[in-house]
Coordinates of C-alpha atoms in Angstrom, one line a residue:
Chain O
M1 CA 47.0 13.2 -33.7
T2 CA 49.8 14.3 -31.6
A3 CA 53.4 16.4 -32.3
A4 CA 55.9 16.5 -29.9
I5 CA 56.8 19.8 -30.3
L6 CA 60.5 20.8 -29.1
T7 CA 60.4 24.2 -27.4
A8 CA 63.3 25.0 -25.5
P9 CA 66.9 23.7 -25.9
K10 CA 67.5 22.8 -22.2
R11 CA 63.9 21.1 -21.7
D12 CA 62.0 18.9 -24.4
V13 CA 58.3 19.2 -23.7
A14 CA 56.0 17.1 -25.4
R15 CA 52.9 18.8 -26.2
F16 CA 49.4 17.3 -27.6
A17 CA 48.7 19.4 -30.5
P18 CA 45.0 19.0 -31.2
A19 CA 43.9 17.8 -34.7
P20 CA 41.8 20.0 -36.8
V21 CA 38.1 20.3 -35.4
R22 CA 35.7 19.3 -38.4
W23 CA 32.1 20.1 -38.2
S24 CA 29.9 18.7 -40.2
A25 CA 25.6 19.2 -39.8
H26 CA 24.5 16.5 -37.8
P27 CA 20.7 15.1 -37.4
A28 CA 18.6 17.5 -34.3
M29 CA 18.4 16.4 -31.4
P30 CA 15.9 14.3 -30.5
S31 CA 13.9 15.7 -27.6
R32 CA 15.1 14.7 -24.3
P33 CA 15.0 10.2 -23.7
S34 CA 12.8 9.1 -21.7
T35 CA 13.9 7.6 -18.7
Q36 CA 11.3 5.6 -17.7
P37 CA 10.8 2.4 -19.4
R38 CA 7.5 2.4 -21.3
F39 CA 4.8 0.7 -19.3
L40 CA 3.4 -2.4 -21.1
R41 CA -0.4 -2.4 -21.1
R42 CA -1.0 -6.4 -20.9
S43 CA -4.1 -8.6 -20.9
E44 CA -6.5 -9.7 -18.3
A45 CA -5.2 -13.8 -19.3
E46 CA -1.8 -12.5 -19.2
L47 CA -2.3 -10.6 -15.8
Y48 CA -3.9 -14.0 -14.5
E49 CA -0.6 -15.8 -15.4
M50 CA 1.6 -13.6 -13.6
D51 CA 2.7 -14.6 -10.1
E52 CA 2.0 -12.4 -7.4
L53 CA 4.8 -10.9 -7.0
A54 CA 5.0 -9.4 -10.6
L55 CA 1.1 -8.7 -10.3
V56 CA 1.8 -6.3 -7.6
E57 CA 4.8 -5.0 -9.6
Y58 CA 2.9 -4.4 -12.5
V59 CA 0.2 -2.0 -10.2
R60 CA 3.3 0.0 -9.0
D61 CA 4.4 0.5 -12.9
A62 CA 0.6 1.2 -13.6
K63 CA 0.0 3.6 -11.1
A64 CA 3.6 5.4 -11.9
A65 CA 2.4 5.4 -15.7
L66 CA -0.9 7.2 -14.5
Q67 CA -2.0 4.2 -16.3
D68 CA -5.0 3.9 -13.6
D69 CA -7.6 1.6 -15.5
Q70 CA -4.3 -0.7 -15.7
A71 CA -3.6 -0.8 -12.2
K72 CA -7.4 -1.2 -11.2
L73 CA -7.7 -4.5 -13.5
A74 CA -4.2 -5.7 -11.9
V75 CA -5.0 -5.1 -8.3
H76 CA -9.1 -7.1 -9.3
M77 CA -7.1 -9.6 -10.7
L78 CA -5.0 -10.1 -7.6
L79 CA -8.8 -10.3 -5.8
F80 CA -9.9 -12.7 -7.8
K81 CA -6.9 -15.2 -7.6
H82 CA -7.1 -15.1 -3.7
E83 CA -10.4 -13.4 -2.8
R84 CA -11.8 -16.8 -2.4
R85 CA -9.1 -18.9 -0.5
M86 CA -8.8 -16.0 1.8
R87 CA -12.6 -15.9 2.8
Y88 CA -12.1 -19.4 3.8
R89 CA -8.8 -19.3 5.1
V90 CA -10.9 -16.3 7.8
A91 CA -13.5 -18.5 8.1
I92 CA -11.3 -20.8 9.5
R93 CA -9.5 -18.5 11.8
T94 CA -13.4 -17.1 13.0
P95 CA -14.3 -18.4 16.5
D96 CA -17.1 -20.9 15.9
H97 CA -19.8 -19.0 17.8
L98 CA -19.1 -15.9 15.4
A99 CA -18.5 -18.3 12.1
H100 CA -21.9 -16.6 10.9
H101 CA -20.0 -13.3 10.9
A102 CA -17.1 -14.5 8.4
D103 CA -18.4 -12.2 5.8
V104 CA -17.9 -9.5 7.9
V105 CA -14.1 -10.6 9.0
A106 CA -13.5 -11.4 5.3
D107 CA -14.3 -8.2 4.2
W108 CA -12.5 -5.9 6.5
V109 CA -9.4 -8.8 5.6
L110 CA -9.5 -8.8 3.0
E111 CA -9.0 -5.3 1.8
R112 CA -6.1 -4.5 4.9
V113 CA -3.6 -7.4 3.4
S114 CA -4.7 -6.4 -0.3
R115 CA -3.2 -2.9 0.6
S116 CA -0.4 -4.1 2.7
A117 CA 0.6 -6.6 -0.2
L118 CA 0.7 -3.5 -2.4
K119 CA 3.0 -1.4 -0.3
L120 CA 5.8 -4.5 -0.4
G121 CA 9.0 -4.2 -2.0
F122 CA 10.0 -7.4 -4.1
E123 CA 13.6 -7.3 -4.6
G124 CA 14.7 -10.7 -4.8
Q125 CA 11.9 -12.5 -2.5
S126 CA 10.6 -15.3 -4.3
V127 CA 7.0 -16.6 -4.4
G128 CA 7.4 -19.0 -1.7
E129 CA 8.2 -16.2 0.6
W130 CA 5.0 -14.3 -0.6
V131 CA 2.8 -17.6 0.6
N132 CA 4.2 -17.0 3.9
W133 CA 4.2 -13.5 3.8
W134 CA 0.2 -13.8 2.9
G135 CA -0.8 -16.4 5.8
T136 CA 1.1 -13.8 8.6
A137 CA -0.8 -11.0 6.7
I138 CA -4.1 -12.6 7.6
D139 CA -3.6 -14.2 10.7
R140 CA -2.7 -10.7 11.8
Q141 CA -5.1 -8.6 10.2
C142 CA -7.8 -11.4 11.9
I143 CA -6.0 -10.0 15.5
S144 CA -6.8 -6.2 14.7
F145 CA -10.0 -6.9 13.6
W146 CA -11.3 -8.7 16.7
R147 CA -9.4 -5.0 18.2
T148 CA -11.6 -2.9 16.3
A149 CA -15.2 -1.5 17.8
R150 CA -17.0 -3.4 15.2
G151 CA -15.3 -6.5 15.9
Q152 CA -15.4 -6.2 19.8
S153 CA -19.3 -5.3 19.0
L154 CA -19.3 -9.0 17.2
E155 CA -17.5 -10.4 19.4
H156 CA -20.2 -9.1 22.4
E157 CA -23.1 -9.9 19.8
Q158 CA -24.3 -6.3 20.2
P159 CA -25.5 -3.6 18.0
L160 CA -22.4 -1.0 17.5
S161 CA -23.3 1.7 19.6
S162 CA -22.7 4.5 17.4
E163 CA -25.0 2.5 14.1
H164 CA -28.0 3.3 16.6
A165 CA -26.9 6.7 18.5
G166 CA -30.0 9.0 18.8
E167 CA -32.5 6.3 18.3
E168 CA -34.8 5.2 21.0
G169 CA -33.5 2.2 22.9
A170 CA -30.6 2.7 21.4
P171 CA -28.6 0.1 23.6
P172 CA -25.1 1.8 26.0
D173 CA -21.8 1.5 24.9
K174 CA -20.3 -1.6 26.4
L175 CA -16.7 -1.6 24.4
G176 CA -14.8 -0.5 27.2
V177 CA -15.1 -4.3 28.3
P178 CA -11.8 -5.7 27.8
L179 CA -11.5 -8.2 24.9
D180 CA -10.6 -11.9 25.6
V181 CA -7.2 -11.4 23.1
D182 CA -5.3 -14.5 24.0
R183 CA -8.0 -16.6 23.2
L184 CA -9.0 -14.9 19.7
L185 CA -5.0 -14.5 19.3
A186 CA -4.6 -18.3 19.7
Q187 CA -7.8 -19.1 16.9
V188 CA -6.2 -17.2 14.4
S189 CA -2.3 -17.8 13.9
Y190 CA -2.5 -20.7 11.6
S191 CA 0.0 -19.5 9.4
G192 CA 2.4 -19.1 12.2
I193 CA 1.5 -22.6 13.2
V194 CA 2.6 -24.1 10.0
Q195 CA 5.4 -22.1 9.7
T196 CA 7.5 -22.8 12.7
A197 CA 6.3 -26.9 12.4
L198 CA 7.7 -26.8 8.9
A199 CA 10.7 -24.4 10.1
A200 CA 11.4 -27.5 12.9
V201 CA 12.1 -30.3 10.0
Q202 CA 15.7 -30.3 9.1
N203 CA 16.0 -32.2 6.6
S204 CA 14.8 -30.9 3.2
M205 CA 13.6 -34.5 1.7
H206 CA 11.0 -34.5 5.0
V207 CA 10.1 -30.8 4.0
Q208 CA 9.6 -32.4 0.1
A209 CA 7.6 -35.3 1.5
I210 CA 5.4 -33.6 3.5
R211 CA 4.2 -31.3 0.7
L212 CA 3.5 -34.0 -1.6
A213 CA 1.7 -36.2 0.9
F214 CA -0.3 -33.5 2.8
W215 CA -0.7 -30.4 0.3
D216 CA -0.8 -32.5 -3.3
D217 CA -2.5 -35.1 -1.5
L218 CA -0.5 -38.2 -2.7
E219 CA -0.7 -41.5 -1.4
S220 CA 2.5 -42.4 0.5
A221 CA 3.7 -45.0 -2.0
E222 CA 4.0 -41.9 -5.0
V223 CA 5.5 -39.7 -2.3
A224 CA 8.1 -42.7 -1.4
R225 CA 8.8 -42.9 -5.0
R226 CA 9.4 -39.2 -5.8
C227 CA 11.3 -39.0 -2.8
D228 CA 13.5 -41.7 -2.8
T229 CA 12.4 -43.6 0.5
T230 CA 9.8 -45.8 1.4
A231 CA 6.0 -45.6 1.7
Q232 CA 6.8 -46.8 5.5
N233 CA 9.0 -43.9 5.7
V234 CA 6.9 -41.3 4.6
D235 CA 4.2 -42.2 7.3
Q236 CA 6.4 -41.9 9.8
I237 CA 7.4 -37.7 8.4
K238 CA 3.9 -37.4 8.4
A239 CA 3.0 -39.1 11.8
R240 CA 6.1 -36.7 13.4
F241 CA 4.7 -33.6 11.4
K242 CA 0.9 -33.8 12.8
R243 CA 2.7 -34.2 16.0
T244 CA 4.7 -31.2 15.9
L245 CA 1.4 -29.5 14.8
R246 CA -0.3 -30.7 17.4
Q247 CA 2.2 -29.5 19.9
E248 CA 2.5 -26.1 18.7
C249 CA -1.2 -25.3 18.7
R250 CA -1.3 -26.5 22.4
R251 CA 1.8 -24.2 23.3
R252 CA -0.2 -21.5 21.5
G253 CA -3.2 -22.3 23.0
V254 CA -5.2 -23.4 19.7
N255 CA -7.0 -26.3 21.6
E256 CA -10.8 -25.3 21.0
P257 CA -12.7 -28.6 19.4
Chain Z
M1 CA -5.0 -43.3 6.9
T2 CA -5.8 -41.5 10.0
D3 CA -9.5 -39.5 10.3
T4 CA -7.1 -36.3 10.4
D5 CA -5.6 -37.4 7.0
R6 CA -9.3 -38.7 5.1
L7 CA -10.3 -35.4 6.1
L8 CA -7.8 -33.5 4.8
S9 CA -7.5 -35.7 1.7
E10 CA -12.0 -35.1 1.1
F11 CA -11.7 -31.4 1.3
I12 CA -8.3 -31.1 -1.4
Q13 CA -10.2 -33.7 -3.8
K14 CA -13.4 -31.8 -3.4
Y15 CA -11.6 -28.6 -3.2
R16 CA -9.8 -29.2 -6.8
G17 CA -12.4 -31.1 -8.2
A18 CA -15.6 -28.4 -7.7
G19 CA -12.8 -25.4 -8.1
D20 CA -14.4 -24.8 -4.4
A21 CA -14.9 -25.8 -1.4
D22 CA -15.7 -24.7 2.4
P23 CA -13.7 -26.1 4.9
L24 CA -16.0 -26.0 7.9
P25 CA -18.2 -28.8 7.2
F26 CA -14.4 -30.7 7.5
L27 CA -13.5 -28.9 10.5
R28 CA -16.4 -29.8 12.1
R29 CA -16.0 -33.7 12.0
A30 CA -12.6 -33.6 13.0
G31 CA -13.2 -34.1 16.5
D32 CA -10.1 -33.5 18.7
D33 CA -7.8 -33.0 16.0
R34 CA -9.8 -29.8 14.7
P35 CA -6.7 -27.7 15.2
V36 CA -4.4 -29.7 13.7
L37 CA -6.7 -30.0 10.5
A38 CA -7.0 -26.6 10.1
A39 CA -3.9 -25.8 10.1
L40 CA -2.9 -28.5 7.4
I41 CA -5.6 -26.6 5.2
D42 CA -5.3 -23.4 5.9
G43 CA -1.6 -25.0 4.6
F44 CA -3.4 -26.2 1.5
L45 CA -5.2 -22.8 0.9
A46 CA -2.4 -20.9 1.2
A47 CA 0.0 -22.8 -1.5
E48 CA -3.1 -24.3 -3.8
P49 CA -2.1 -22.8 -7.4
A50 CA -5.2 -20.7 -8.9
P51 CA -7.5 -22.8 -11.4
P52 CA -7.3 -22.1 -15.1
F53 CA -8.3 -18.1 -16.3
D54 CA -11.8 -18.0 -16.7
P55 CA -12.8 -14.9 -18.7
H56 CA -16.7 -15.1 -18.2
A57 CA -15.9 -15.7 -14.1
F58 CA -13.9 -13.1 -14.1
A59 CA -16.0 -10.1 -15.6
V60 CA -19.0 -11.4 -13.1
F61 CA -16.5 -11.1 -10.3
R62 CA -15.8 -7.4 -11.6
A63 CA -19.3 -6.8 -11.9
T64 CA -20.5 -7.7 -8.2
P65 CA -21.6 -4.7 -6.5
G66 CA -19.1 -3.1 -4.2
R67 CA -16.2 -4.6 -6.2
E68 CA -15.4 -1.4 -8.2
Q69 CA -15.8 0.4 -4.3
L70 CA -13.0 -1.8 -2.7
V71 CA -10.1 -1.6 -5.1
E72 CA -10.2 2.2 -5.5
R73 CA -9.7 1.5 -1.3
V74 CA -7.2 -0.6 -1.9
L75 CA -5.4 1.8 -4.0
G76 CA -6.7 4.9 -2.5
P77 CA -4.3 6.8 -0.3
E78 CA -4.8 6.5 3.5
P79 CA -4.3 9.1 6.1
T80 CA -0.9 8.3 8.7
L81 CA -0.8 8.9 12.6
T82 CA 0.9 12.1 11.9
Q83 CA -1.4 13.1 9.3
L84 CA -4.1 12.3 12.0
R85 CA -2.2 14.0 14.3
R86 CA -0.9 17.4 12.3
E87 CA -4.8 17.4 11.6
V88 CA -5.4 18.5 15.3
G89 CA -2.1 20.9 15.3
L90 CA -1.2 18.4 18.1
E91 CA 3.1 17.6 18.7
K92 CA 3.9 14.0 19.8
A93 CA 4.9 16.0 23.1
E94 CA 1.3 17.0 23.7
V95 CA -0.5 13.8 23.0
G96 CA 2.1 12.1 25.3
E97 CA 0.9 14.1 27.9
R98 CA -3.2 13.5 27.0
L99 CA -2.3 9.4 27.1
A100 CA -0.3 9.7 30.2
E101 CA -3.3 11.8 32.1
R102 CA -6.0 9.1 30.0
F103 CA -3.8 6.2 31.8
G104 CA -3.0 7.7 35.4
L105 CA 0.6 8.2 34.4
S106 CA 1.5 11.7 35.8
G107 CA 4.8 12.5 35.7
R108 CA 5.8 10.4 33.0
S109 CA 4.3 12.1 29.6
A110 CA 7.8 11.7 28.4
S111 CA 7.9 8.2 28.4
A112 CA 4.1 7.9 27.1
K113 CA 5.4 10.3 24.3
A114 CA 7.9 8.0 23.6
C115 CA 5.5 4.5 22.9
Y116 CA 3.1 6.4 21.1
H117 CA 6.4 7.8 19.2
E118 CA 6.6 4.0 18.2
I119 CA 3.1 3.9 17.2
E120 CA 3.2 6.7 14.8
T121 CA 6.8 5.9 13.1
G122 CA 5.4 1.8 13.2
Q123 CA 7.6 1.0 15.0
V124 CA 5.3 -1.4 17.2
P125 CA 2.7 -3.8 15.3
P126 CA -0.8 -2.6 15.8
A127 CA -1.7 -5.8 17.3
R128 CA 0.1 -5.7 20.4
V129 CA -1.1 -1.9 20.9
R130 CA -3.8 -2.1 23.6
D131 CA -7.3 -1.9 22.8
D132 CA -7.4 1.2 25.5
V133 CA -4.7 3.3 23.5
W134 CA -6.9 3.1 20.2
A135 CA -10.0 4.6 22.3
A136 CA -7.8 7.6 23.7
L137 CA -6.4 8.3 20.6
G138 CA -9.3 7.8 18.7
D139 CA -10.9 10.4 21.5
I140 CA -7.4 12.8 21.0
F141 CA -7.8 12.9 17.3
G142 CA -11.6 13.1 17.0
R143 CA -11.6 9.7 15.0
A144 CA -13.1 6.5 15.0
R145 CA -11.0 3.9 16.7
D146 CA -10.4 2.1 13.3
V147 CA -9.1 5.2 11.5
V148 CA -6.6 5.4 13.8
L149 CA -5.8 1.6 13.9
D150 CA -5.7 1.7 10.3
A151 CA -3.3 4.8 9.6
A152 CA -1.1 3.0 12.6
A153 CA -0.7 0.2 10.3
T154 CA 0.0 1.9 7.3
A155 CA 3.1 3.3 9.1
F156 CA 3.8 -0.6 10.4
E157 CA 3.3 -2.1 7.0
G158 CA 5.4 0.8 5.1
R159 CA 8.1 0.1 8.0
V160 CA 8.5 -3.2 7.2
A161 CA 8.4 -3.3 3.3
S162 CA 11.0 -0.3 3.7
A163 CA 13.3 -2.4 6.6
G164 CA 13.4 -5.4 3.4
A165 CA 12.1 -7.3 5.8
F166 CA 9.9 -9.2 3.9
A167 CA 11.7 -12.4 4.9
R168 CA 11.7 -11.9 8.4
E169 CA 7.6 -10.9 8.5
S170 CA 7.5 -14.3 6.8
G171 CA 9.4 -16.2 9.3
P172 CA 7.8 -18.3 12.1
A173 CA 8.0 -15.9 15.0
A174 CA 6.7 -13.4 12.6
T175 CA 3.2 -13.2 13.9
A176 CA 4.7 -12.1 17.6
A177 CA 5.7 -9.1 17.9
P178 CA 9.5 -7.6 16.6
D179 CA 11.7 -7.8 19.5
I180 CA 12.7 -4.5 19.5
T181 CA 11.3 -2.9 22.3
P182 CA 13.0 -3.2 25.8
P183 CA 10.9 -5.8 28.9
Q184 CA 7.7 -5.3 29.8
S185 CA 9.0 -4.3 33.7
D186 CA 7.6 -0.3 33.1
P187 CA 4.5 0.6 34.3
V188 CA 3.9 3.1 30.9
R189 CA 4.8 0.2 28.5
S190 CA 2.5 -2.4 30.1
A191 CA 0.1 -0.1 29.9
F192 CA 0.5 1.1 26.5
F193 CA 1.0 -2.8 24.8
Y194 CA 0.4 -6.1 25.4
E195 CA 3.2 -8.3 26.3
P196 CA 5.4 -9.9 23.0
E197 CA 5.2 -13.8 22.2

């Protein structure tokens, strides 16, 4: 409530006179409210239904809330959802003459890709971008594996020198021999090849047709129905995409039968 | 339907029917088109959603020997190159001097230091660093080269994440090195790094 107060004849000055303050008992202040949202524990089934971005966020939130058992549970779930497929993807990238070592490579790659996944920031990202990232991470870690002492030991099919140091007849350390990086690089870039080939497809309907035909395993007639085109066109789109894949494989030197 | 299409379809049907299928026997039947089939199978495995949740299968999975230790390693802290360097009490300049000496780059220790700085701060994907560099750093820090490589990867992945480069990382050029370094005409850079694609 204000009151205009005339103070001097020459100048009218309006002053705000504060209203009388009434004090009354208030309820006691609660303890300082937490600025952190409360962590909600999820069941195994709920975690399984989460997409990968949400699952990784859950791990981060669990760690921040000091709920280590939940963080571990979520990492177990992430591995459970992806490990089998990741092992196959690593096997595809392992040269045939080293296929019997695919599990060793996969163990190494799986740990590092999973660790990297937990460090990503996911603000505004889509599951599709996750799929691309996951594939690139596998490509990259497979390359890195073959540069490790373990990888070079396998590649040369020699026992790792450090594992037998001091033993009679222990093998000499020959790991200074340069690795044929280009050859191995070519073997592992399948994610990059597919992403490059898809990026070259300008027409979004064609991209959809490619996904439905190849990865949903639908007949051309069904793809044509869903994409509002003809089966003949779908066959041409498929043939063109495979040609692009072939060219990209050749460009990267992936030509090992 | 081509042979490649047929093999892909067989693989997908077996995978979906059994919940699992090894791609290698299909690849071995692909002949000259094996790389194309490999790319298509990889694309399928990348995007295929997981089957319905099986609590018993999950319990068995968790109980597999070594699984718990793997999860702890995934969640656990890992050293960075900076930490490894500080553990042995070296400055970057000193690391640069030792690397220059190792690679016969006398008088170029400043450039060698700059290259090392890029590795330590995650500016270069580990895949681009020459194997000799990992061996040399392993000797300098007194650690296995794999530990050094992992530490460098930690810095690189962290830099990618914090720069919001998720989309860049997943683009077609992601398996190539990011184009942030000058051309490879520099003998010091050539000693440290493979050419970017």
